Short mmCIF file of C-alpha atoms and ligand atoms in Angstrom, two decimals:
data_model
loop_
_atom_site.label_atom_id
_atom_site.label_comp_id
_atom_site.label_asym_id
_atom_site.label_seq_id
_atom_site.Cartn_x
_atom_site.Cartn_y
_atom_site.Cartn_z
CA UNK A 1 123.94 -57.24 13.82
CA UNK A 2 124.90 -56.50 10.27
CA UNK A 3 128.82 -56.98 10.30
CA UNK A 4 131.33 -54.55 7.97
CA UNK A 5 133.60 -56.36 5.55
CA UNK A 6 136.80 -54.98 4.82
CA UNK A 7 138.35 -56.58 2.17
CA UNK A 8 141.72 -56.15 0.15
CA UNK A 9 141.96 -56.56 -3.35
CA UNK A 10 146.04 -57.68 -4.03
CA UNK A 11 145.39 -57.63 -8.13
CA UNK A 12 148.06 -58.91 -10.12
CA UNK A 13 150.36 -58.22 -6.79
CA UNK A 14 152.52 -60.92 -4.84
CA UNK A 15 154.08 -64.27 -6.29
CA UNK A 16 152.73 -67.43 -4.11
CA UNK A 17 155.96 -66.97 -2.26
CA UNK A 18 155.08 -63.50 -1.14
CA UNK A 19 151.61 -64.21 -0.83
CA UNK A 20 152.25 -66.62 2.24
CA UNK A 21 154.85 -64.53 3.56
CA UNK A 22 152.48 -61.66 3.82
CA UNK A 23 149.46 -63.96 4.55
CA UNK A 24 151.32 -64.74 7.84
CA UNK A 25 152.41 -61.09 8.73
CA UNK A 26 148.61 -60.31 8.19
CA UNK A 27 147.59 -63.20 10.83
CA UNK A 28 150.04 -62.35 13.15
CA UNK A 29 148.50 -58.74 13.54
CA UNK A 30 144.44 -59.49 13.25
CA UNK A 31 142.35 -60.73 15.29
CA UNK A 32 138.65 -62.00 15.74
CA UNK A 33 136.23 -58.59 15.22
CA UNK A 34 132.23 -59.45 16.32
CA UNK A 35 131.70 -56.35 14.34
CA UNK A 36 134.12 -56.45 11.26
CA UNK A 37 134.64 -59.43 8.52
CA UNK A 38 137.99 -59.17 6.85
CA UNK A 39 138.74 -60.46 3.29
CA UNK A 40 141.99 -60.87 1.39
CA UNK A 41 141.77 -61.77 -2.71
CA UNK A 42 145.12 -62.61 -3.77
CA UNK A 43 145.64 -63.76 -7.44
CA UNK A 44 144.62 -66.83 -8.27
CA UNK A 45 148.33 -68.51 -8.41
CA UNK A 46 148.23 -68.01 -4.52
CA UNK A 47 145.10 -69.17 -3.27
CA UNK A 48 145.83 -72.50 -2.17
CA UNK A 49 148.70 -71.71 -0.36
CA UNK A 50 147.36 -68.94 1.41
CA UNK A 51 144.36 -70.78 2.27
CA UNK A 52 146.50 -72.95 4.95
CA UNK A 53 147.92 -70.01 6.20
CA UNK A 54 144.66 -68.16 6.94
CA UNK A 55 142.86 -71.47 7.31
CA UNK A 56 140.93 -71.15 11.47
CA UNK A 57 142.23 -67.15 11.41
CA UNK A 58 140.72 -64.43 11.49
CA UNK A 59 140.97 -63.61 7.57
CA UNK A 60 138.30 -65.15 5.15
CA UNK A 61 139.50 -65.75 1.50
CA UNK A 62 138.22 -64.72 -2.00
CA UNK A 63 139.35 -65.04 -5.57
CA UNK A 64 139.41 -61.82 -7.88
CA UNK A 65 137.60 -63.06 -11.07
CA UNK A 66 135.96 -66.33 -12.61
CA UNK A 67 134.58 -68.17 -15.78
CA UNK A 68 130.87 -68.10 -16.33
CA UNK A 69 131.30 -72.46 -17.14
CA UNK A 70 131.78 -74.97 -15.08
CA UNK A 71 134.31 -76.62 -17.57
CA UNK A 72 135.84 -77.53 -20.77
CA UNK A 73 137.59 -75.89 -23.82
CA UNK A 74 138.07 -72.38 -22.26
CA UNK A 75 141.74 -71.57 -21.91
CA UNK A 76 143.33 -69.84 -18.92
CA UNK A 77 139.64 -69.81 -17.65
CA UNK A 78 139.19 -70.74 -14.02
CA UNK A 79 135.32 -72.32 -12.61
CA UNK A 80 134.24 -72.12 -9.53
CA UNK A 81 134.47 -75.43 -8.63
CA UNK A 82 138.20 -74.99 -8.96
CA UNK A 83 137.87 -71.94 -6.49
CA UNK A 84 135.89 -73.93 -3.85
CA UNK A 85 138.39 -76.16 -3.36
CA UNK A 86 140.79 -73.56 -2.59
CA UNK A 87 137.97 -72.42 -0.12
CA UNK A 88 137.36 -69.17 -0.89
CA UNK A 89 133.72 -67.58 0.37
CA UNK A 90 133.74 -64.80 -2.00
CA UNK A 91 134.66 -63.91 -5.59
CA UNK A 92 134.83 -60.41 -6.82
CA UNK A 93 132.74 -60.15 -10.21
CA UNK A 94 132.84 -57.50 -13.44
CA UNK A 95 135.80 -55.33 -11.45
CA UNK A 96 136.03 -52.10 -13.68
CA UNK A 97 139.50 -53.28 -14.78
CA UNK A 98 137.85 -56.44 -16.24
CA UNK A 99 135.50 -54.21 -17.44
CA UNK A 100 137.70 -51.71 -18.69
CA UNK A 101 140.70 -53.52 -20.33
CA UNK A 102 139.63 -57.04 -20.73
CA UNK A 103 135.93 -56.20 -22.05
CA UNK A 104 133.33 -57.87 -19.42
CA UNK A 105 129.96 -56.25 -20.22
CA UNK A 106 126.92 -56.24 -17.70
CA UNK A 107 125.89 -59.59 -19.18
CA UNK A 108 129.28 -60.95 -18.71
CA UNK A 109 129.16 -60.02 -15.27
CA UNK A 110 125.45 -61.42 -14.81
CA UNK A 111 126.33 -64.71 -15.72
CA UNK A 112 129.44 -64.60 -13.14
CA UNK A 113 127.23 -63.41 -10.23
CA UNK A 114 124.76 -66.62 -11.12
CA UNK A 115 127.40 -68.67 -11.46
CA UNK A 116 129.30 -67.43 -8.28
CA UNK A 117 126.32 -67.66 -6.11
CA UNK A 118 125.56 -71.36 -7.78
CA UNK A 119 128.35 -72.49 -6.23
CA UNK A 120 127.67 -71.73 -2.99
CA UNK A 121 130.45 -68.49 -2.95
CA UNK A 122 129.44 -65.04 -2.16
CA UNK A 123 129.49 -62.29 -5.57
CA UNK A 124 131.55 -58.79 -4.89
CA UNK A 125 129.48 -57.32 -7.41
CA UNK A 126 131.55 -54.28 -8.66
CA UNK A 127 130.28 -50.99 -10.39
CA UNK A 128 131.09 -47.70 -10.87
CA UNK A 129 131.13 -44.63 -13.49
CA UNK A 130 133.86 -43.03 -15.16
CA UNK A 131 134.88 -39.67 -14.58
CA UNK A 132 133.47 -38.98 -18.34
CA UNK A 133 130.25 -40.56 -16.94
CA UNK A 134 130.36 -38.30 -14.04
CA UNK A 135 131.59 -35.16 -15.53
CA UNK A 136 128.28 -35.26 -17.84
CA UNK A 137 125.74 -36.20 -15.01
CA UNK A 138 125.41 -39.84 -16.37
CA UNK A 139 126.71 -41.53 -13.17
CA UNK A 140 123.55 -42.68 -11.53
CA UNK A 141 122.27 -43.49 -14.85
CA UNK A 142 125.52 -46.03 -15.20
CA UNK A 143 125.14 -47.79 -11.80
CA UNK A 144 121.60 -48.11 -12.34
CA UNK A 145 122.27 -50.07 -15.49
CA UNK A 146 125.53 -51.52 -14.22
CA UNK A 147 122.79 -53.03 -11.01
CA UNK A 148 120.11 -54.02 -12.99
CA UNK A 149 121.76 -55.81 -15.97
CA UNK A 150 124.01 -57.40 -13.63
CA UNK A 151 121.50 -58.47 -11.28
CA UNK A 152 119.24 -59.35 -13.74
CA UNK A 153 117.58 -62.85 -13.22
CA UNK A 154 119.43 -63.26 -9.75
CA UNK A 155 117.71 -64.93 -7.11
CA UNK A 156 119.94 -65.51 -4.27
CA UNK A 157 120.02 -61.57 -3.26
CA UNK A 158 121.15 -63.12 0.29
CA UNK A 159 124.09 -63.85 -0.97
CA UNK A 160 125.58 -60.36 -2.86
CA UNK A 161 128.36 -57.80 -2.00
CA UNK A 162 127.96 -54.73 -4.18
CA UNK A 163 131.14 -52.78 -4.34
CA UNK A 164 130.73 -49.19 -5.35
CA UNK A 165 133.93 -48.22 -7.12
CA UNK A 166 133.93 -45.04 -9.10
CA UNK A 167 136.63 -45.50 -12.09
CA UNK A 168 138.24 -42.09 -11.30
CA UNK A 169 138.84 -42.84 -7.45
CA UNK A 170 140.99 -46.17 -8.09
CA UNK A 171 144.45 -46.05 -7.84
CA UNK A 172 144.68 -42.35 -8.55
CA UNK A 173 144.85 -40.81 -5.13
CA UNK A 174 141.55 -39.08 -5.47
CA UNK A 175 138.77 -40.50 -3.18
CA UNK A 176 135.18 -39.69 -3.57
CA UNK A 177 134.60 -37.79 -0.39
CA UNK A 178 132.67 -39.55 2.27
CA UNK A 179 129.40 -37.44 1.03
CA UNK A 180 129.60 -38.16 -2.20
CA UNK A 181 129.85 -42.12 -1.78
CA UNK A 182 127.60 -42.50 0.32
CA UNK A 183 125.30 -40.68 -1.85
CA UNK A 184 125.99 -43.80 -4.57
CA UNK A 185 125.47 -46.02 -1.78
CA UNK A 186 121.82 -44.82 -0.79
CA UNK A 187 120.73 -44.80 -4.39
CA UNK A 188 122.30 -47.98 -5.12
CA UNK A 189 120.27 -49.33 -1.79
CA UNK A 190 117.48 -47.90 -2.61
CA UNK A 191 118.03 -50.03 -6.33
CA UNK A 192 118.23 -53.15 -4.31
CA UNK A 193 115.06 -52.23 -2.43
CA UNK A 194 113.55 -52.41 -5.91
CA UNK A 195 115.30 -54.90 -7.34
CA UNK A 196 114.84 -57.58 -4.12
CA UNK A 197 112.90 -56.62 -0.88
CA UNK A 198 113.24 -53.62 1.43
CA UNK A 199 114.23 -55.26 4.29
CA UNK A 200 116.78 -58.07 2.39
CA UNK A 201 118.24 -55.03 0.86
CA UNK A 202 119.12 -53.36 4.31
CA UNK A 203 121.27 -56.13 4.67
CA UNK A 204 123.04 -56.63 1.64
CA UNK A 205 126.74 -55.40 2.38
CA UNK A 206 127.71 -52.17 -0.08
CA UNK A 207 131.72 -51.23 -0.08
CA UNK A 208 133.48 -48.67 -1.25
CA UNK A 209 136.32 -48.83 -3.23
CA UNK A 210 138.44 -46.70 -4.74
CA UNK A 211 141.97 -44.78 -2.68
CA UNK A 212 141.06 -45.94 0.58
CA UNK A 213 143.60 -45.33 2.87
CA UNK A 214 144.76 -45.25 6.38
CA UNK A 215 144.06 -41.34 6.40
CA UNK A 216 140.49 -41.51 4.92
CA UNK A 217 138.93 -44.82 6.51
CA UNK A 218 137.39 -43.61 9.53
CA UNK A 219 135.48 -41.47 7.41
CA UNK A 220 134.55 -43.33 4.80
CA UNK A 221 133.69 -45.89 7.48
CA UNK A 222 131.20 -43.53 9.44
CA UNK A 223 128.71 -43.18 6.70
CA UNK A 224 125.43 -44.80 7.02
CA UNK A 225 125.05 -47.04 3.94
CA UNK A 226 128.63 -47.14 3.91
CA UNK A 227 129.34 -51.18 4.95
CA UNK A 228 132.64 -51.41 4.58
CA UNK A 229 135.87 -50.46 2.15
CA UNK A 230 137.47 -52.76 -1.14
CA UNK A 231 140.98 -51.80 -1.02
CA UNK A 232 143.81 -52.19 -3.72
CA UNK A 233 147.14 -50.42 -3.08
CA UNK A 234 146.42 -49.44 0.86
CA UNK A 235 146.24 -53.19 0.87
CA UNK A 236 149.53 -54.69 0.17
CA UNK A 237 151.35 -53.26 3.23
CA UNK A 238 150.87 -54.75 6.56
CA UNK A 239 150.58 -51.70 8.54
CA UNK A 240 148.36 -50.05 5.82
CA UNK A 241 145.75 -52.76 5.79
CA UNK A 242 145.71 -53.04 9.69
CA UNK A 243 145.25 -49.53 10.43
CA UNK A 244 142.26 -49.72 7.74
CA UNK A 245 141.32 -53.34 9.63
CA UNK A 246 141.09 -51.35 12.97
CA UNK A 247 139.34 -48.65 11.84
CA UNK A 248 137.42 -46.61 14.58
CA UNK A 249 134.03 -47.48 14.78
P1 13P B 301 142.94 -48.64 -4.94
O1 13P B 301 142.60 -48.81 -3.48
O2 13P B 301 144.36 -48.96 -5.26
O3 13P B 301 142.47 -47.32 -5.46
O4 13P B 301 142.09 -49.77 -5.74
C1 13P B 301 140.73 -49.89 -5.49
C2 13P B 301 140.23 -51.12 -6.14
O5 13P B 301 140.16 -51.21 -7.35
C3 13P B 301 139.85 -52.25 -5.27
O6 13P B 301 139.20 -53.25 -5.98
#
């Protein structure tokens, strides 16, 4: 059985202090799911610390970004041998605020999902249109390109999260309804189908990001390509994050 991954997002959230104090609330309340995977991706300042906290728990760990080298003269760059050690399983790749405000285009992002998968470490593979892109019926058009470019060349599908988050739904309050994600997540499916193999494709993992909350998970959560939820704000609070952990099946 295909399990759902729900997976929080911290961002530049949480000193290491606060991390591990939060790290251990987090353990205290979750549990071992056979259906459910659950992910935290704290900054990078945190990891190790964190990792013997969740280390034998319930909670996997992944980092939020990475270099496309494996070393040398890149400052404030961080490789993914550097992450492994920490022992994180997955790294999120081409997030639309890298995209957005530090620059990372599609071929950025390609070289991160090679590099991530490389190393043994599974890509979040994040895309989504702006509310520009959607407002002029260029959305599909987007994540097609966003998929493609950034997939281009890969061959360890096996390996791959996509995240669909749609620009206009993070951090704003406003969620695409259930309907209208899951909608992105059929055609970004049916992308893979192309892209890989039909039946490796029904297996890839696709989340939704974007305002998920306590209110909206069981929802979001119901719909068919819908594989489970990338959270940001919802998931920096205890009870917020465990109410979206247990979400009703
Ligand atoms: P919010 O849940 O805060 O909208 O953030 C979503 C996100 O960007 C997760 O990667």
């Amino acid at each position: 059985m295909k399990k759902s991954l729900i997976a929080g997002n911290w961002k530049m959230y949480k000193t290491p202090k606060e991390s591990v104090e939060f790290a251990k609330e987090l353990v205290k309340n979750t549990g071992f799911h056979d259906d459910r995977d659950i992910l935290i991706c704290p900054p990078f300042t945190s990891l190790l610390q964190v990792s013997e906290v969740v280390s034998g728990t319930a909670l996997k760990l992944g980092a939020q970004n990475v270099c496309f080298e494996d070393e040398g003269a890149f400052t404030g760059e961080i490789s993914t041998g550097m992450l492994k050690e920490t022992g994180v399983e997955y790294i999120i790749c081409g997030h639309s605020e890298r995209r957005n405000i530090f620059g990372e285009t599609n071929f950025v992002v390609n070289k991160k999902v090679r590099k991530t998968a490389e190393a043994g470490i599974n890509p979040i593979l994040c895309v989504g249109e702006k509310l520009e892109e959607r407002e002029s019926g260029k959305a599909f058009e987007v994540i097609s390109s966003q998929v493609r470019e950034s997939l281009e060349g890969f061959k360890q599908p096996e390996m791959i999260v996509v995240a669909y988050e749609p620009v206009w739904a993070i951090g704003t309050g406003k969620t695409a309804t259930p309907e209208q994600a899951e909608e992105v997540h059929a055609f970004i499916r049916n992308l893979l189908a192309e892209l890989f193999d039909k039946n490796l494709s029904e297996s890839i993992i696709i989340l939704y990001g974007g305002s998920v909350k306590p209110d909206n998970i069981d929802s979001i959560m119901l719909q068919k390509n819908i594989d489970g939820v990338l959270v940001g704000g919802a998931s920096l609070k205890v009870d917020s994050f465990t109410r979206i952990i247990d979400y009703k099946a």
